[in-house]
Amino acid sequence: MKGKTTNFGVFVNGLLKENPVLRLVLGTCPTLAITTAVFNGLGMGIAATFVLICSNMVISALRKLIPAQVRLPAFIVIIASFVTLVHMLIKAYVPALNDALGVYLPLITVNCIILGRAEMFASKNGVLKSALDGLGMGLGFTIVLVLMSAVRELVGAGTLLGFQIMPEAVSPLTVAILPPGGFFVFGCFMALAIFLETKMGNKPNVNLQCGACPSADNCPAKGVGEA
Amino acid sequence: MSEETNKAKGQEVTEEVVDKKPAAPKKETKPAAKKPTAKAAAKPTAKKAEPETETKTEKAAEAATAKKAEEKKVWTRQLPVDEIQKAAAQQQADTAEEAPAAKPGPAKAKLAKPTSEVWQVWLRPVVVLVVICLITSLLLGVTNSITLPLVTQNAAAAEDAARKELLPSATNFENVTPTPLPDNIMSVYKADGDAGYVVGAYGKGYGGKVPALVAINAEGQIAGVKFLENGETPGLGQKLITDKNFTQQFTGRSADKALDNSDIDGIAAATLSTNAALTAINAATNYYNINIMGGTLAYNLPEDALAQLMPKAKSWQQLEVKADKIAGAYLGDDGTYVLVAQGQGEKTLYAAVAMDNDGTITALWLDTSKETPTIGLEMSENQEYIDQYVGQKDTAGVQGVAGVTHTSDGILSAVEAALAALPAAKEVA
Amino acid sequence: MPDNQNKLVVAASPHITSRYSTRMLMGGVCIALLPTLIASAFIFGPRVLLLTAVTVATCVGFEWLYCLLMKKTTPIGDLSAVVTGLILAFNLPPSFPLWMAAVGSLISIVVVKQLFGGIGFNFANPALVGRIVLQLSFTGNMISYSFPRNFGGVDALASATPLAAMGTGQNLPMIDMLLGTHGGTLGETCALTLLLGGLFLIATKIISPVIPLFYLGGTFVFKLVLSMGSAGSLSAAFAGFGGFAWNSLLYLMGGGLLLGAFFMATDYTTSPYTLKGKIVFGLGLAIITVAIREWSKTAEGVSYALLLMNLFVPYINALCRQKPVGVKKKKPAKTRKEAA
């Protein structure tokens, strides 16, 4: 809690402790869809980080002017305009990335991370802190994307950034680049994040909401994290 | 003892009433049910009580606070009475100050509220949103004007690269796309040095156009086919773009024949997309044959069809007519021209139109044998539909058949092509 | 610690114990699977034994290794890993590369079983999920069925598997189906030994006959109804009844249906425990299997049907609770209020 209020603390927050994908579980849709190749993951991460920083700064600057009733439409308009800006720039200067990301580039507009941070942080904090938060969250997002796509691409296609790493004789485990594999790798990474958090001493609050689950009686994990 | 406790209780209740007075102006409406109990409690020790109990606000306050007092009775039982009295006196002094101050306050607020409320609740959000939208639109407009030329340039360069990929021996391409664009054709590029042509054509698929680039080399063979971005189902029709096996089966085939489903291996479960792909390729090779190579579509009209079309003629001669979509032409000795035109319904169809010298249609014969059974196939037998054409000079009044759109459109365009080719036929005759 | 386990048992009621232990049950299943293994080795050649040995060894090995790393007591003595290894092997074609089979074992044991809590906590049949993952990942290898060595001699499959052939209207002769001398994965072809194994399990009360009965019966009925329905007219439907019934019988023996019905659908953890639940489970399996086989392009009807129904089991258990003795059914709220 102490670290959160300093500038550096705000920045570091988004890397692991409140990593948007692994801990806040925001933005899972592009995560699962894009992480089939490292190039895609990296491109998406950088684009989203840029949009996140810019939108956080603008929303934070305007936070006193935007009335509460229209804050969501206002946020969306600001975020959408930045995304369109990035889309136009990428189409013009890096068309290969545009082809690779396809429809997921304009979909950054409704990426929960950006709207979520605008609502949770930027609308309540100063411009510098919001920018740092955007940077931290964006970097956390990008790191997760790159790591996940590295694993999935290596196991599922035998390549990394397009270069053949695994020997030709070893058939790749295609399921890793299919949705089931994506979910599995995602789950493993979330477990890893919680493990690292625990090791670093901050016991993470994991609420499994076992009451709603029909398999609760059969499950060895029932009750974990409940206070 | 009960009287004592009663008195004490009553006292406490009224003290509590005094305690809670500052809350009075806010709570105007309180359950009336509690009022009698408050009054009843106030009565026994009313002498001590306040002249203010008569005012409306305080009565309501009493009710409100009495309710709270009832709830709090449990705890106040233990408190010594004198302490409560001290607190009560304190509160009384406070309320005396507050009460006059409280009164003009609400009145002031009421006056000031209307305009600021309208601004705050209705106008300000709208104004803020509009301003934000205006600024972002401006920003995006500027960026678009800067990047658009680059984007179109990139697209053109990509197209050029695609063409070179298909005809590697060519170094430069010349745009020879005709205007107006023929049906299903997007672009025609001539490779320098007579290396060949790259024709961009499209077919109508499941989710819109299925565009393709067909490269035909100098020997009249298909050098390669490349499918461009389309809106087909991912995993099915989209495979046209990525499936090398599918695209490679066209390489090396002669471009002088239209291809049919039986000639190729389609993409599994993507029939419509495959058909669209074939349409595109056939349109490209067709265009090449007719417009570039000056060839003709050959369609052999059966004898009985000719007899049906020209009942009064005893003999007829075949004409060589080179026009768009024309697959055959005949001239009967009674002066009737029969022009056979190719059209694109679900598949390839042919319409033989018999016209007299001034272009009035006298008869129509259709070959829709490749169309879908129960849908387009029976069009050749649909006398009612065919009769619409007879006696007309153009196809303006013809109504298509419901549910048979593709075939109807194909027939329509074929008949129009036949009509348009009459002057050319007259010249040759 | 393990030594103290059987000395003094202090537990809550019930205190009646059965003479069955997990090891005995799993051992029984292994015995039931043996005839099929022997028949398959006879039909497809000795590679079958090698493949099976590899899957069983890797399954047991991975389970032991995982429990060693996670500091849990080693459970390999209960033979459940052996059973998983056997069933996984039965789902693979005889020419499957050995290292890919090892990957399948890793996924079955570590991912599906151990990561979720070990025996009794898996959400789906481990061998089943292993098979599906291998199917998705190494599709080419999984569908390269080799033809029986003694009765054909062709290496890669020149002719289709029974279900594919049935799809085009040609049926394999019944004797081939029974003896399993046709293409397919190594454990699903020999219908005779699979039936024998299944009957053995039912006779020794290791499995309840309800699920196989309703699964196989349901499939038979649905397929019969479908083929009668597509006969065109009512008279044609009944005239061809004998033929349709025969076809349906052959249908039962094609694909992994018998293997799935007796050995995979009846896994204790992933099937309902009430009678009503078992009936629902069996019928659900039948419907989904027939639907996938008839109307979808994939060839994995039994696998996906089993997976889907496994996922539904907690809900089936919740909905098909049996009424305890003496409990009156809850009256709807309306009448309660009136009464009160």
Short mmCIF file of C-alpha atoms in Angstrom, two decimals, chain B:
data_model
loop_
_atom_site.label_atom_id
_atom_site.label_comp_id
_atom_site.label_asym_id
_atom_site.label_seq_id
_atom_site.Cartn_x
_atom_site.Cartn_y
_atom_site.Cartn_z
CA MET B 1 -40.97 1.36 41.03
CA SER B 2 -42.72 1.19 37.72
CA GLU B 3 -43.64 4.87 37.98
CA GLU B 4 -40.07 5.76 38.68
CA THR B 5 -38.76 3.81 35.80
CA ASN B 6 -41.53 5.25 33.66
CA LYS B 7 -40.61 8.76 34.65
CA ALA B 8 -36.97 8.03 34.05
CA LYS B 9 -37.83 6.47 30.75
CA GLY B 10 -39.97 9.44 29.81
CA GLN B 11 -37.24 11.79 30.81
CA GLU B 12 -34.71 9.95 28.77
CA VAL B 13 -37.02 9.98 25.82
CA THR B 14 -37.49 13.69 25.92
CA GLU B 15 -33.81 14.27 26.54
CA GLU B 16 -33.10 12.22 23.52
CA VAL B 17 -35.60 14.32 21.63
CA VAL B 18 -33.65 17.42 22.59
CA ASP B 19 -30.40 15.68 21.71
CA LYS B 20 -31.45 14.94 18.25
CA LYS B 21 -32.86 18.36 17.36
CA PRO B 22 -30.02 19.52 15.04
CA ALA B 23 -31.10 16.81 12.68
CA ALA B 24 -34.57 18.31 12.45
CA PRO B 25 -34.47 20.57 9.35
CA LYS B 26 -33.20 17.73 7.20
CA LYS B 27 -35.83 15.20 8.10
CA GLU B 28 -39.14 16.75 7.18
CA THR B 29 -41.04 13.57 6.51
CA LYS B 30 -41.18 10.91 9.11
CA PRO B 31 -43.65 8.12 9.84
CA ALA B 32 -46.70 9.60 11.44
CA ALA B 33 -47.20 6.44 13.45
CA LYS B 34 -44.39 7.35 15.73
CA LYS B 35 -45.85 10.75 16.53
CA PRO B 36 -48.45 9.64 19.12
CA THR B 37 -45.84 7.70 21.06
CA ALA B 38 -43.55 10.69 21.08
CA LYS B 39 -46.34 12.93 22.22
CA ALA B 40 -47.41 10.46 24.87
CA ALA B 41 -43.87 10.22 26.15
CA ALA B 42 -43.48 13.99 26.09
CA LYS B 43 -46.67 14.63 28.07
CA PRO B 44 -45.75 13.46 31.61
CA THR B 45 -42.71 15.68 31.81
CA ALA B 46 -43.85 18.29 29.35
CA LYS B 47 -43.45 21.04 31.97
CA LYS B 48 -39.70 20.91 31.60
CA ALA B 49 -40.06 20.75 27.92
CA GLU B 50 -39.62 23.32 25.35
CA PRO B 51 -41.91 25.95 23.91
CA GLU B 52 -40.50 24.98 20.56
CA THR B 53 -42.28 21.65 20.51
CA GLU B 54 -45.22 23.38 18.85
CA THR B 55 -43.37 24.26 15.63
CA LYS B 56 -43.89 21.91 12.74
CA THR B 57 -40.28 21.05 12.08
CA GLU B 58 -39.67 20.16 15.65
CA LYS B 59 -42.74 17.96 15.77
CA ALA B 60 -41.47 16.01 12.84
CA ALA B 61 -38.05 16.03 14.38
CA GLU B 62 -39.55 14.65 17.52
CA ALA B 63 -41.11 11.85 15.59
CA ALA B 64 -37.86 11.12 13.82
CA THR B 65 -35.73 11.29 16.87
CA ALA B 66 -38.32 9.53 19.00
CA LYS B 67 -38.04 6.64 16.65
CA LYS B 68 -34.33 6.66 17.09
CA ALA B 69 -34.78 7.04 20.80
CA GLU B 70 -36.99 3.98 20.89
CA GLU B 71 -34.25 2.10 19.18
CA LYS B 72 -31.63 3.51 21.49
CA LYS B 73 -33.61 2.92 24.66
CA VAL B 74 -31.59 -0.14 25.38
CA TRP B 75 -28.38 1.78 25.68
CA THR B 76 -29.53 4.97 27.34
CA ARG B 77 -31.03 3.02 30.24
CA GLN B 78 -27.68 2.90 31.92
CA LEU B 79 -26.70 6.54 31.56
CA PRO B 80 -26.99 8.76 34.63
CA VAL B 81 -29.69 11.36 34.25
CA ASP B 82 -27.65 14.42 35.12
CA GLU B 83 -25.16 13.79 32.39
CA ILE B 84 -27.93 13.58 29.90
CA GLN B 85 -29.37 16.84 31.22
CA LYS B 86 -26.01 18.53 30.74
CA ALA B 87 -25.77 17.26 27.19
CA ALA B 88 -29.35 18.33 26.55
CA ALA B 89 -28.65 21.84 27.73
CA GLN B 90 -25.61 22.00 25.48
CA GLN B 91 -27.64 20.84 22.50
CA GLN B 92 -30.39 23.31 23.24
CA ALA B 93 -27.94 26.14 23.10
CA ASP B 94 -26.61 24.84 19.82
CA THR B 95 -30.00 24.44 18.20
CA ALA B 96 -31.01 27.94 19.29
CA GLU B 97 -28.13 29.21 17.23
CA GLU B 98 -28.74 26.89 14.37
CA ALA B 99 -32.47 27.23 14.01
CA PRO B 100 -32.55 30.85 12.82
CA ALA B 101 -29.51 30.19 10.62
CA ALA B 102 -31.11 27.12 9.15
CA LYS B 103 -34.25 28.88 8.06
CA PRO B 104 -33.07 31.42 5.49
CA GLY B 105 -30.55 28.84 4.18
CA PRO B 106 -32.97 26.51 2.44
CA ALA B 107 -34.77 29.46 0.94
CA LYS B 108 -31.55 30.77 -0.57
CA ALA B 109 -30.60 27.41 -1.96
CA LYS B 110 -33.97 27.08 -3.61
CA LEU B 111 -33.57 30.29 -5.53
CA ALA B 112 -30.04 29.56 -6.68
CA LYS B 113 -30.78 25.97 -7.74
CA PRO B 114 -32.80 26.23 -10.95
CA THR B 115 -30.16 27.68 -13.29
CA SER B 116 -27.18 25.81 -11.92
CA GLU B 117 -29.18 22.60 -11.92
CA VAL B 118 -30.09 22.95 -15.55
CA TRP B 119 -26.48 23.70 -16.39
CA GLN B 120 -25.04 20.95 -14.27
CA VAL B 121 -27.42 18.19 -15.15
CA TRP B 122 -28.42 18.88 -18.71
CA LEU B 123 -26.21 21.32 -20.54
CA ARG B 124 -22.72 20.85 -19.25
CA PRO B 125 -22.37 17.11 -20.10
CA VAL B 126 -23.62 17.75 -23.61
CA VAL B 127 -21.31 20.72 -24.14
CA VAL B 128 -18.29 18.84 -22.81
CA LEU B 129 -18.95 15.80 -24.99
CA VAL B 130 -19.48 17.92 -28.10
CA VAL B 131 -16.25 19.80 -27.52
CA ILE B 132 -14.31 16.58 -27.00
CA CYS B 133 -15.79 15.05 -30.16
CA LEU B 134 -15.00 18.15 -32.19
CA ILE B 135 -11.39 18.19 -31.08
CA THR B 136 -10.88 14.49 -31.75
CA SER B 137 -12.52 14.72 -35.17
CA LEU B 138 -10.19 17.56 -36.08
CA LEU B 139 -7.18 15.58 -34.94
CA LEU B 140 -8.23 12.47 -36.85
CA GLY B 141 -9.02 14.43 -39.99
CA VAL B 142 -5.56 15.93 -40.01
CA THR B 143 -3.88 12.57 -39.48
CA ASN B 144 -5.96 10.96 -42.19
CA SER B 145 -4.99 13.54 -44.75
CA ILE B 146 -1.34 12.96 -43.93
CA THR B 147 -1.45 9.18 -43.98
CA LEU B 148 -3.94 8.46 -46.75
CA PRO B 149 -1.54 8.98 -49.64
CA LEU B 150 0.92 6.64 -47.97
CA VAL B 151 -1.73 3.99 -47.47
CA THR B 152 -2.87 4.03 -51.07
CA GLN B 153 0.74 3.98 -52.16
CA ASN B 154 1.38 0.94 -49.99
CA ALA B 155 -1.68 -0.82 -51.39
CA ALA B 156 -0.58 -0.13 -54.94
CA ALA B 157 2.94 -1.33 -54.20
CA ALA B 158 1.55 -4.48 -52.64
CA GLU B 159 -0.57 -5.12 -55.71
CA ASP B 160 2.40 -4.62 -57.96
CA ALA B 161 4.42 -7.02 -55.85
CA ALA B 162 1.61 -9.56 -56.09
CA ARG B 163 1.58 -9.25 -59.85
CA LYS B 164 5.32 -9.71 -60.09
CA GLU B 165 5.02 -12.75 -57.90
CA LEU B 166 2.67 -14.32 -60.41
CA LEU B 167 4.64 -13.41 -63.53
CA PRO B 168 8.24 -13.31 -62.36
CA SER B 169 9.56 -12.72 -65.84
CA ALA B 170 7.84 -9.37 -66.08
CA THR B 171 9.56 -6.25 -64.86
CA ASN B 172 6.90 -3.63 -65.35
CA PHE B 173 3.18 -3.58 -65.73
CA GLU B 174 1.04 -1.31 -67.80
CA ASN B 175 -2.46 -0.61 -66.73
CA VAL B 176 -4.77 -1.45 -69.61
CA THR B 177 -7.96 -1.70 -67.65
CA PRO B 178 -10.84 -0.90 -69.96
CA THR B 179 -13.61 1.53 -69.15
CA PRO B 180 -16.40 0.74 -68.66
CA LEU B 181 -15.34 -2.28 -66.63
CA PRO B 182 -16.72 -5.52 -68.00
CA ASP B 183 -18.66 -7.76 -65.65
CA ASN B 184 -16.57 -9.39 -62.96
CA ILE B 185 -13.36 -7.68 -64.07
CA MET B 186 -11.44 -5.42 -61.69
CA SER B 187 -8.25 -4.62 -63.53
CA VAL B 188 -6.14 -5.66 -66.48
CA TYR B 189 -2.40 -5.22 -66.51
CA LYS B 190 -0.18 -5.94 -69.43
CA ALA B 191 3.33 -7.13 -68.68
CA ASP B 192 6.03 -5.54 -70.75
CA GLY B 193 7.87 -7.53 -73.34
CA ASP B 194 4.78 -9.60 -74.09
CA ALA B 195 5.41 -11.70 -71.04
CA GLY B 196 1.71 -11.98 -70.47
CA TYR B 197 -1.21 -10.41 -68.72
CA VAL B 198 -2.47 -10.23 -65.17
CA VAL B 199 -6.22 -9.92 -65.01
CA GLY B 200 -7.93 -9.04 -61.74
CA ALA B 201 -11.39 -10.58 -61.59
CA TYR B 202 -13.92 -11.44 -58.94
CA GLY B 203 -16.81 -13.77 -58.34
CA LYS B 204 -19.71 -13.40 -55.96
CA GLY B 205 -19.12 -15.59 -52.97
CA TYR B 206 -20.72 -16.24 -49.62
CA GLY B 207 -19.66 -13.01 -47.96
CA GLY B 208 -19.25 -10.67 -50.89
CA LYS B 209 -16.65 -10.44 -53.59
CA VAL B 210 -13.98 -13.07 -53.98
CA PRO B 211 -11.24 -11.22 -55.85
CA ALA B 212 -8.41 -12.97 -57.60
CA LEU B 213 -5.42 -12.11 -59.74
CA VAL B 214 -4.98 -14.43 -62.69
CA ALA B 215 -1.69 -14.34 -64.56
CA ILE B 216 -1.70 -15.64 -68.09
CA ASN B 217 1.63 -16.06 -69.78
CA ALA B 218 2.57 -15.57 -73.39
CA GLU B 219 1.74 -19.19 -74.25
CA GLY B 220 -1.85 -18.75 -73.24
CA GLN B 221 -1.55 -20.78 -70.08
CA ILE B 222 -2.45 -19.76 -66.56
CA ALA B 223 0.89 -18.92 -64.95
CA GLY B 224 -0.54 -18.49 -61.48
CA VAL B 225 -3.53 -17.49 -59.45
CA LYS B 226 -3.55 -15.38 -56.31
CA PHE B 227 -6.64 -14.79 -54.21
CA LEU B 228 -6.90 -11.45 -52.49
CA GLU B 229 -8.59 -10.45 -49.25
CA ASN B 230 -12.20 -11.52 -49.12
CA GLY B 231 -15.04 -11.68 -46.68
CA GLU B 232 -15.57 -15.41 -46.68
CA THR B 233 -15.87 -17.63 -43.63
CA PRO B 234 -12.59 -18.00 -41.83
CA GLY B 235 -11.34 -21.55 -42.00
CA LEU B 236 -13.48 -22.33 -45.01
CA GLY B 237 -13.66 -19.75 -47.77
CA GLN B 238 -10.75 -17.81 -46.32
CA LYS B 239 -8.60 -20.81 -47.12
CA LEU B 240 -8.68 -19.66 -50.72
CA ILE B 241 -6.09 -17.11 -49.76
CA THR B 242 -3.74 -19.41 -47.90
CA ASP B 243 -4.28 -22.86 -49.37
CA LYS B 244 -1.38 -23.36 -51.74
CA ASN B 245 -2.71 -26.69 -52.96
CA PHE B 246 -5.88 -25.08 -54.18
CA THR B 247 -4.24 -22.19 -55.99
CA GLN B 248 -1.51 -24.30 -57.53
CA GLN B 249 -3.89 -26.60 -59.35
CA PHE B 250 -4.67 -23.82 -61.81
CA THR B 251 -1.09 -23.24 -62.81
CA GLY B 252 -0.32 -24.64 -66.22
CA ARG B 253 -3.90 -25.04 -67.33
CA SER B 254 -4.83 -23.66 -70.67
CA ALA B 255 -6.64 -20.37 -70.49
CA ASP B 256 -8.86 -20.96 -73.48
CA LYS B 257 -11.43 -23.07 -71.71
CA ALA B 258 -13.81 -22.16 -68.94
CA LEU B 259 -13.26 -24.35 -65.89
CA ASP B 260 -15.97 -26.27 -64.16
CA ASN B 261 -16.33 -27.79 -60.68
CA SER B 262 -15.56 -31.20 -62.06
CA ASP B 263 -12.25 -30.04 -63.44
CA ILE B 264 -10.82 -29.02 -60.10
CA ASP B 265 -10.61 -30.02 -56.47
CA GLY B 266 -12.72 -27.60 -54.54
CA ILE B 267 -12.19 -26.59 -50.94
CA ALA B 268 -14.05 -28.95 -48.64
CA ALA B 269 -17.31 -27.54 -47.26
CA ALA B 270 -16.75 -24.22 -49.04
CA THR B 271 -18.83 -24.76 -52.17
CA LEU B 272 -20.02 -21.20 -52.62
CA SER B 273 -16.53 -19.85 -52.13
CA THR B 274 -15.12 -22.38 -54.58
CA ASN B 275 -17.77 -21.46 -57.13
CA ALA B 276 -16.98 -17.80 -56.69
CA ALA B 277 -13.31 -18.56 -57.16
CA LEU B 278 -14.07 -20.39 -60.38
CA THR B 279 -16.23 -17.53 -61.58
CA ALA B 280 -13.38 -15.15 -61.01
CA ILE B 281 -10.86 -17.31 -62.82
CA ASN B 282 -13.22 -17.98 -65.71
CA ALA B 283 -14.03 -14.31 -66.04
CA ALA B 284 -10.33 -13.53 -66.20
CA THR B 285 -9.55 -16.21 -68.80
CA ASN B 286 -12.68 -15.27 -70.72
CA TYR B 287 -11.65 -11.68 -70.90
CA TYR B 288 -8.21 -12.73 -72.00
CA ASN B 289 -9.57 -14.93 -74.73
CA ILE B 290 -12.05 -12.56 -76.17
CA ASN B 291 -10.72 -9.11 -75.63
CA ILE B 292 -7.01 -9.71 -75.70
CA MET B 293 -6.59 -12.69 -77.93
CA GLY B 294 -9.64 -11.91 -79.97
CA GLY B 295 -11.01 -15.37 -79.63
CA THR B 296 -14.59 -16.41 -79.38
CA LEU B 297 -16.62 -18.39 -76.97
CA ALA B 298 -17.81 -21.40 -78.80
CA TYR B 299 -21.16 -22.79 -78.01
CA ASN B 300 -22.81 -25.29 -80.27
CA LEU B 301 -26.47 -24.57 -80.43
CA PRO B 302 -28.40 -27.79 -80.98
CA GLU B 303 -30.35 -28.15 -84.24
CA ASP B 304 -33.73 -28.42 -82.61
CA ALA B 305 -33.09 -25.24 -80.66
CA LEU B 306 -32.36 -23.43 -83.91
CA ALA B 307 -35.50 -24.85 -85.43
CA GLN B 308 -37.45 -23.65 -82.40
CA LEU B 309 -35.96 -20.20 -82.63
CA MET B 310 -36.40 -19.74 -86.35
CA PRO B 311 -39.57 -21.69 -87.19
CA LYS B 312 -40.02 -20.03 -90.54
CA ALA B 313 -36.47 -20.45 -91.77
CA LYS B 314 -35.51 -23.44 -93.83
CA SER B 315 -31.79 -23.05 -93.57
CA TRP B 316 -29.35 -20.95 -91.72
CA GLN B 317 -25.73 -19.97 -91.83
CA GLN B 318 -23.29 -19.50 -89.01
CA LEU B 319 -21.73 -16.08 -88.52
CA GLU B 320 -18.45 -15.15 -86.92
CA VAL B 321 -19.31 -12.39 -84.50
CA LYS B 322 -16.71 -11.05 -82.11
CA ALA B 323 -18.45 -9.23 -79.33
CA ASP B 324 -18.58 -9.29 -75.57
CA LYS B 325 -20.09 -12.55 -74.28
CA ILE B 326 -21.17 -13.77 -77.72
CA ALA B 327 -20.69 -17.51 -78.14
CA GLY B 328 -22.28 -17.98 -81.51
CA ALA B 329 -24.33 -16.25 -84.16
CA TYR B 330 -26.60 -17.50 -86.92
CA LEU B 331 -28.56 -15.93 -89.73
CA GLY B 332 -31.68 -17.66 -90.97
CA ASP B 333 -32.87 -17.31 -94.52
CA ASP B 334 -35.96 -15.52 -93.26
CA GLY B 335 -33.85 -12.65 -92.01
CA THR B 336 -33.85 -13.69 -88.36
CA TYR B 337 -30.66 -13.30 -86.44
CA VAL B 338 -29.89 -15.70 -83.62
CA LEU B 339 -27.24 -14.59 -81.22
CA VAL B 340 -26.02 -16.89 -78.48
CA ALA B 341 -24.66 -15.12 -75.45
CA GLN B 342 -22.99 -16.50 -72.34
CA GLY B 343 -24.21 -15.41 -68.95
CA GLN B 344 -23.21 -16.07 -65.36
CA GLY B 345 -25.94 -17.41 -63.13
CA GLU B 346 -25.06 -19.90 -60.43
CA LYS B 347 -22.86 -21.38 -63.09
CA THR B 348 -22.39 -20.69 -66.79
CA LEU B 349 -25.58 -20.43 -68.78
CA TYR B 350 -26.37 -19.59 -72.37
CA ALA B 351 -29.18 -17.64 -73.92
CA ALA B 352 -29.97 -17.83 -77.61
CA VAL B 353 -31.96 -14.80 -78.71
CA ALA B 354 -33.75 -14.71 -82.02
CA MET B 355 -34.24 -11.19 -83.32
CA ASP B 356 -35.58 -9.72 -86.47
CA ASN B 357 -33.79 -7.06 -88.45
CA ASP B 358 -34.81 -4.11 -86.29
CA GLY B 359 -33.89 -5.74 -82.99
CA THR B 360 -37.22 -7.02 -81.75
CA ILE B 361 -36.90 -10.32 -79.94
CA THR B 362 -38.94 -13.04 -81.61
CA ALA B 363 -37.90 -16.02 -79.54
CA LEU B 364 -35.67 -17.02 -76.65
CA TRP B 365 -34.04 -20.34 -75.91
CA LEU B 366 -32.16 -20.99 -72.67
CA ASP B 367 -29.52 -23.48 -71.63
CA THR B 368 -29.58 -23.51 -67.86
CA SER B 369 -28.44 -27.10 -67.54
CA LYS B 370 -25.65 -26.28 -65.11
CA GLU B 371 -27.82 -24.33 -62.71
CA THR B 372 -29.02 -25.67 -59.39
CA PRO B 373 -31.88 -28.16 -59.68
CA THR B 374 -35.30 -26.92 -58.53
CA ILE B 375 -33.93 -23.38 -58.52
CA GLY B 376 -32.26 -22.24 -61.71
CA LEU B 377 -32.33 -25.43 -63.71
CA GLU B 378 -35.98 -25.19 -64.61
CA MET B 379 -35.70 -21.66 -65.95
CA SER B 380 -35.24 -22.98 -69.46
CA GLU B 381 -38.71 -24.46 -69.19
CA ASN B 382 -40.33 -21.47 -67.59
CA GLN B 383 -42.45 -20.40 -70.56
CA GLU B 384 -44.05 -17.56 -68.63
CA TYR B 385 -40.65 -16.04 -67.95
CA ILE B 386 -39.42 -16.53 -71.50
CA ASP B 387 -42.54 -14.98 -72.99
CA GLN B 388 -41.72 -11.72 -71.25
CA TYR B 389 -38.89 -11.20 -73.68
CA VAL B 390 -40.76 -11.90 -76.87
CA GLY B 391 -41.73 -8.75 -78.71
CA GLN B 392 -39.43 -6.51 -76.71
CA LYS B 393 -36.50 -4.50 -77.95
CA ASP B 394 -34.84 -4.31 -74.57
CA THR B 395 -34.96 -6.03 -71.21
CA ALA B 396 -36.48 -3.14 -69.29
CA GLY B 397 -39.83 -4.73 -68.64
CA VAL B 398 -38.61 -8.15 -67.64
CA GLN B 399 -39.30 -9.30 -64.12
CA GLY B 400 -37.09 -11.90 -62.57
CA VAL B 401 -38.41 -14.99 -60.84
CA ALA B 402 -38.57 -14.92 -57.08
CA GLY B 403 -35.88 -16.97 -55.40
CA VAL B 404 -33.91 -17.43 -58.62
CA THR B 405 -31.95 -14.23 -58.50
CA HIS B 406 -28.56 -15.39 -59.75
CA THR B 407 -29.95 -17.26 -62.71
CA SER B 408 -32.37 -14.47 -63.60
CA ASP B 409 -29.59 -11.91 -63.50
CA GLY B 410 -27.40 -14.14 -65.61
CA ILE B 411 -30.07 -14.59 -68.24
CA LEU B 412 -30.79 -10.88 -68.24
CA SER B 413 -27.18 -9.90 -68.86
CA ALA B 414 -26.83 -12.56 -71.55
CA VAL B 415 -29.89 -11.31 -73.42
CA GLU B 416 -28.65 -7.76 -73.14
CA ALA B 417 -25.30 -8.81 -74.57
CA ALA B 418 -27.09 -10.53 -77.47
CA LEU B 419 -29.15 -7.45 -78.18
CA ALA B 420 -26.05 -5.28 -78.06
CA ALA B 421 -24.25 -7.50 -80.51
CA LEU B 422 -26.91 -7.28 -83.25
CA PRO B 423 -25.21 -4.46 -85.11
CA ALA B 424 -21.97 -6.42 -85.14
CA ALA B 425 -23.81 -9.44 -86.51
CA LYS B 426 -25.45 -7.35 -89.21
CA GLU B 427 -22.06 -6.10 -90.32
CA VAL B 428 -20.66 -9.58 -90.68
CA ALA B 429 -23.69 -10.99 -92.45
#
